[in-house]
């Protein structure tokens, strides 16, 4: 039987490699250089439950890899065969969960905020729930729920209530834009 510290070190190395391979989409929807960058996770506390296939980070959580940045009060990473399949970032009363990533070299970053941000890694989708907002360039979308298909660049927003409405702002193209 492997001692706990060695077993834990092995698992953390395996986990980091799995995140490095799977966290960033590989089909050109994120900077290719992001994939070769180290993953940095900072939090006030963290629990890795290998048997449940889940790691939980709480308190001022920040995850970055290249141009990717996720911040939240709570981040849960769900694994299947030690490969991340779903990342759930939850904000608190003071701050919403935050996602930022540059999709292509020279592009403005995609920035998203919501009470809860779910990143479906294999499907390359973001699901934003609660006070959801997403922006890039001069485009702005807001609603109670927004689904963003990263690989296709498709945004689907809805209000989920009779009182709220989806808000969108699409600015006119500047003559100097390519």
mmCIF file of C-alpha atoms in Angstrom:
data_model
loop_
_atom_site.group_PDB
_atom_site.id
_atom_site.type_symbol
_atom_site.label_atom_id
_atom_site.label_comp_id
_atom_site.label_asym_id
_atom_site.label_seq_id
_atom_site.Cartn_x
_atom_site.Cartn_y
_atom_site.Cartn_z
ATOM 1 C CA UNK A 1 0.000 0.000 0.000
ATOM 2 C CA UNK A 2 1.363 3.403 -0.986
ATOM 3 C CA UNK A 3 1.902 5.896 1.903
ATOM 4 C CA UNK A 4 -0.692 8.698 1.968
ATOM 5 C CA UNK A 5 1.737 11.496 1.089
ATOM 6 C CA UNK A 6 3.125 9.618 -1.919
ATOM 7 C CA UNK A 7 -0.367 8.528 -3.002
ATOM 8 C CA UNK A 8 -1.586 12.118 -2.613
ATOM 9 C CA UNK A 9 1.376 13.495 -4.614
ATOM 10 C CA UNK A 10 0.736 10.952 -7.376
ATOM 11 C CA UNK A 11 -2.960 11.850 -7.479
ATOM 12 C CA UNK A 12 -2.251 15.584 -7.556
ATOM 13 C CA UNK A 13 0.201 15.132 -10.461
ATOM 14 C CA UNK A 14 -2.354 12.973 -12.305
ATOM 15 C CA UNK A 15 -5.103 15.470 -11.564
ATOM 16 C CA UNK A 16 -2.995 18.386 -12.817
ATOM 17 C CA UNK A 17 -2.187 16.536 -16.037
ATOM 18 C CA UNK A 18 -5.851 15.693 -16.594
ATOM 19 C CA UNK A 19 -6.859 19.306 -16.063
ATOM 20 C CA UNK A 20 -4.085 20.496 -18.373
ATOM 21 C CA UNK A 21 -5.316 18.218 -21.138
ATOM 22 C CA UNK A 22 -9.037 18.751 -20.679
ATOM 23 C CA UNK A 23 -9.736 22.154 -19.160
ATOM 24 C CA UNK A 24 -8.952 24.167 -22.260
ATOM 25 C CA UNK A 25 -10.803 23.380 -25.497
ATOM 26 C CA UNK A 26 -8.392 22.220 -28.185
ATOM 27 C CA UNK A 27 -10.219 23.102 -31.384
ATOM 28 C CA UNK A 28 -9.142 26.713 -31.735
ATOM 29 C CA UNK A 29 -11.771 28.213 -29.433
ATOM 30 C CA UNK A 30 -9.110 29.213 -26.916
ATOM 31 C CA UNK A 31 -5.527 30.291 -27.227
ATOM 32 C CA UNK A 32 -3.428 27.258 -28.118
ATOM 33 C CA UNK A 33 -0.730 28.537 -25.769
ATOM 34 C CA UNK A 34 -3.162 28.173 -22.833
ATOM 35 C CA UNK A 35 -2.909 24.390 -23.071
ATOM 36 C CA UNK A 36 0.833 24.399 -22.409
ATOM 37 C CA UNK A 37 0.587 26.701 -19.389
ATOM 38 C CA UNK A 38 0.592 25.452 -15.793
ATOM 39 C CA UNK A 39 -2.711 25.395 -13.928
ATOM 40 C CA UNK A 40 -2.715 27.454 -10.769
ATOM 41 C CA UNK A 41 -5.412 26.872 -8.148
ATOM 42 C CA UNK A 42 -5.607 29.115 -5.112
ATOM 43 C CA UNK A 43 -8.241 28.900 -2.372
ATOM 44 C CA UNK A 44 -8.680 29.292 1.369
ATOM 45 C CA UNK A 45 -9.319 25.528 1.607
ATOM 46 C CA UNK A 46 -9.482 22.491 -0.633
ATOM 47 C CA UNK A 47 -10.696 18.902 -0.369
ATOM 48 C CA UNK A 48 -9.831 16.195 -2.867
ATOM 49 C CA UNK A 49 -12.093 13.134 -2.639
ATOM 50 C CA UNK A 50 -10.549 10.591 -4.990
ATOM 51 C CA UNK A 51 -13.201 7.934 -4.307
ATOM 52 C CA UNK A 52 -16.043 10.348 -5.166
ATOM 53 C CA UNK A 53 -14.211 11.788 -8.182
ATOM 54 C CA UNK A 54 -14.595 15.325 -6.910
ATOM 55 C CA UNK A 55 -12.434 18.127 -5.621
ATOM 56 C CA UNK A 56 -13.840 21.143 -3.810
ATOM 57 C CA UNK A 57 -12.135 24.495 -3.295
ATOM 58 C CA UNK A 58 -13.661 27.149 -1.064
ATOM 59 C CA UNK A 59 -12.983 30.775 -0.173
ATOM 60 C CA UNK A 60 -11.498 33.244 -2.650
ATOM 61 C CA UNK A 61 -10.969 30.536 -5.274
ATOM 62 C CA UNK A 62 -8.924 31.439 -8.319
ATOM 63 C CA UNK A 63 -8.036 29.053 -11.146
ATOM 64 C CA UNK A 64 -5.884 30.243 -14.024
ATOM 65 C CA UNK A 65 -4.194 28.656 -17.003
ATOM 66 C CA UNK A 66 -2.822 31.019 -19.634
ATOM 67 C CA UNK A 67 -5.649 33.389 -20.599
ATOM 68 C CA UNK A 68 -8.282 31.352 -18.705
ATOM 69 C CA UNK A 69 -9.352 32.747 -15.339
ATOM 70 C CA UNK A 70 -12.132 31.451 -13.090
ATOM 71 C CA UNK A 71 -12.846 33.087 -9.727
ATOM 72 C CA UNK A 72 -15.569 32.209 -7.247
ATOM 73 C CA UNK A 73 -16.348 31.581 -3.615
ATOM 74 C CA UNK A 74 -16.727 27.847 -4.266
ATOM 75 C CA UNK A 75 -15.437 25.676 -7.129
ATOM 76 C CA UNK A 76 -16.270 21.988 -7.508
ATOM 77 C CA UNK A 77 -14.464 19.899 -10.107
ATOM 78 C CA UNK A 78 -16.100 16.589 -11.053
ATOM 79 C CA UNK A 79 -13.936 13.875 -12.554
ATOM 80 C CA UNK A 80 -14.571 10.687 -14.495
ATOM 81 C CA UNK A 81 -11.555 8.382 -14.764
ATOM 82 C CA UNK A 82 -9.512 11.261 -13.305
ATOM 83 C CA UNK A 83 -10.537 13.511 -16.187
ATOM 84 C CA UNK A 84 -12.466 16.741 -15.466
ATOM 85 C CA UNK A 85 -15.953 16.573 -16.958
ATOM 86 C CA UNK A 86 -17.686 19.424 -15.141
ATOM 87 C CA UNK A 87 -16.511 22.487 -13.244
ATOM 88 C CA UNK A 88 -19.051 24.404 -11.159
ATOM 89 C CA UNK A 89 -18.111 27.859 -9.851
ATOM 90 C CA UNK A 90 -20.465 29.529 -7.372
ATOM 91 C CA UNK A 91 -20.346 33.136 -6.233
ATOM 92 C CA UNK A 92 -21.583 34.697 -3.008
ATOM 93 C CA UNK A 93 -23.548 37.794 -1.941
ATOM 94 C CA UNK A 94 -20.596 40.102 -2.518
ATOM 95 C CA UNK A 95 -19.349 38.747 -5.850
ATOM 96 C CA UNK A 96 -20.651 36.637 -8.701
ATOM 97 C CA UNK A 97 -18.628 33.756 -10.119
ATOM 98 C CA UNK A 98 -16.349 34.995 -12.931
ATOM 99 C CA UNK A 99 -15.010 33.402 -16.134
ATOM 100 C CA UNK A 100 -12.599 35.002 -18.604
ATOM 101 C CA UNK A 101 -10.738 33.601 -21.605
ATOM 102 C CA UNK A 102 -9.253 34.903 -24.848
ATOM 103 C CA UNK A 103 -10.646 32.769 -27.696
ATOM 104 C CA UNK A 104 -8.176 33.684 -30.460
ATOM 105 C CA UNK A 105 -4.903 35.629 -30.613
ATOM 106 C CA UNK A 106 -5.626 39.364 -30.796
ATOM 107 C CA UNK A 107 -9.274 38.912 -29.699
ATOM 108 C CA UNK A 108 -10.903 40.587 -26.762
ATOM 109 C CA UNK A 109 -11.575 38.173 -23.892
ATOM 110 C CA UNK A 110 -14.956 36.530 -23.372
ATOM 111 C CA UNK A 111 -16.053 37.617 -19.898
ATOM 112 C CA UNK A 112 -18.917 35.953 -18.026
ATOM 113 C CA UNK A 113 -20.448 36.526 -14.584
ATOM 114 C CA UNK A 114 -23.257 34.652 -12.839
ATOM 115 C CA UNK A 115 -24.322 33.329 -9.469
ATOM 116 C CA UNK A 116 -23.321 29.910 -10.795
ATOM 117 C CA UNK A 117 -21.138 29.058 -13.790
ATOM 118 C CA UNK A 118 -21.010 25.460 -14.987
ATOM 119 C CA UNK A 119 -18.329 24.524 -17.499
ATOM 120 C CA UNK A 120 -19.080 21.248 -19.316
ATOM 121 C CA UNK A 121 -15.566 20.400 -20.417
ATOM 122 C CA UNK A 122 -16.153 17.726 -23.098
ATOM 123 C CA UNK A 123 -19.173 19.531 -24.555
ATOM 124 C CA UNK A 124 -17.324 22.863 -24.489
ATOM 125 C CA UNK A 125 -20.300 24.698 -22.996
ATOM 126 C CA UNK A 126 -20.798 27.298 -20.298
ATOM 127 C CA UNK A 127 -24.101 27.462 -18.441
ATOM 128 C CA UNK A 128 -24.573 30.701 -16.509
ATOM 129 C CA UNK A 129 -27.400 30.874 -13.937
ATOM 130 C CA UNK A 130 -28.568 33.787 -11.810
ATOM 131 C CA UNK A 131 -27.815 37.379 -12.820
ATOM 132 C CA UNK A 132 -25.975 35.997 -15.854
ATOM 133 C CA UNK A 133 -23.947 38.279 -18.120
ATOM 134 C CA UNK A 134 -21.546 37.584 -20.958
ATOM 135 C CA UNK A 135 -19.558 40.074 -23.037
ATOM 136 C CA UNK A 136 -17.017 40.099 -25.837
ATOM 137 C CA UNK A 137 -16.028 43.014 -28.032
ATOM 138 C CA UNK A 138 -19.082 45.269 -28.132
ATOM 139 C CA UNK A 139 -21.573 42.426 -27.605
ATOM 140 C CA UNK A 140 -23.388 42.149 -24.276
ATOM 141 C CA UNK A 141 -25.987 39.569 -23.215
ATOM 142 C CA UNK A 142 -27.791 39.370 -19.859
ATOM 143 C CA UNK A 143 -30.565 37.200 -18.464
ATOM 144 C CA UNK A 144 -31.321 34.784 -15.676
ATOM 145 C CA UNK A 145 -29.782 31.920 -17.660
ATOM 146 C CA UNK A 146 -27.314 31.958 -20.544
ATOM 147 C CA UNK A 147 -25.903 28.967 -22.372
ATOM 148 C CA UNK A 148 -22.734 29.553 -24.379
ATOM 149 C CA UNK A 149 -21.528 26.918 -26.839
ATOM 150 C CA UNK A 150 -17.838 27.774 -26.903
ATOM 151 C CA UNK A 151 -16.924 25.678 -29.948
ATOM 152 C CA UNK A 152 -19.757 27.074 -32.104
ATOM 153 C CA UNK A 153 -19.782 30.597 -30.665
ATOM 154 C CA UNK A 154 -23.559 30.382 -30.041
ATOM 155 C CA UNK A 155 -25.188 32.208 -27.124
ATOM 156 C CA UNK A 156 -28.700 31.309 -25.947
ATOM 157 C CA UNK A 157 -30.123 33.644 -23.281
ATOM 158 C CA UNK A 158 -33.485 33.604 -21.498
ATOM 159 C CA UNK A 159 -35.084 35.316 -18.534
ATOM 160 C CA UNK A 160 -36.784 32.279 -16.923
ATOM 161 C CA UNK A 161 -39.410 34.617 -15.436
ATOM 162 C CA UNK A 162 -42.318 36.747 -16.601
ATOM 163 C CA UNK A 163 -40.903 39.886 -15.003
ATOM 164 C CA UNK A 164 -37.428 39.723 -16.485
ATOM 165 C CA UNK A 165 -36.296 40.042 -20.038
ATOM 166 C CA UNK A 166 -33.178 39.116 -21.885
ATOM 167 C CA UNK A 167 -31.013 42.137 -22.652
ATOM 168 C CA UNK A 168 -28.643 42.330 -25.594
ATOM 169 C CA UNK A 169 -26.454 45.113 -26.890
ATOM 170 C CA UNK A 170 -24.830 44.811 -30.300
ATOM 171 C CA UNK A 171 -22.844 47.905 -31.159
ATOM 172 C CA UNK A 172 -22.539 49.106 -34.758
ATOM 173 C CA UNK A 173 -19.427 48.072 -36.595
ATOM 174 C CA UNK A 174 -16.692 50.693 -36.647
ATOM 175 C CA UNK A 175 -15.269 51.477 -40.129
ATOM 176 C CA UNK A 176 -11.812 50.629 -38.807
ATOM 177 C CA UNK A 177 -12.912 47.064 -37.781
ATOM 178 C CA UNK A 178 -11.590 44.332 -40.085
#
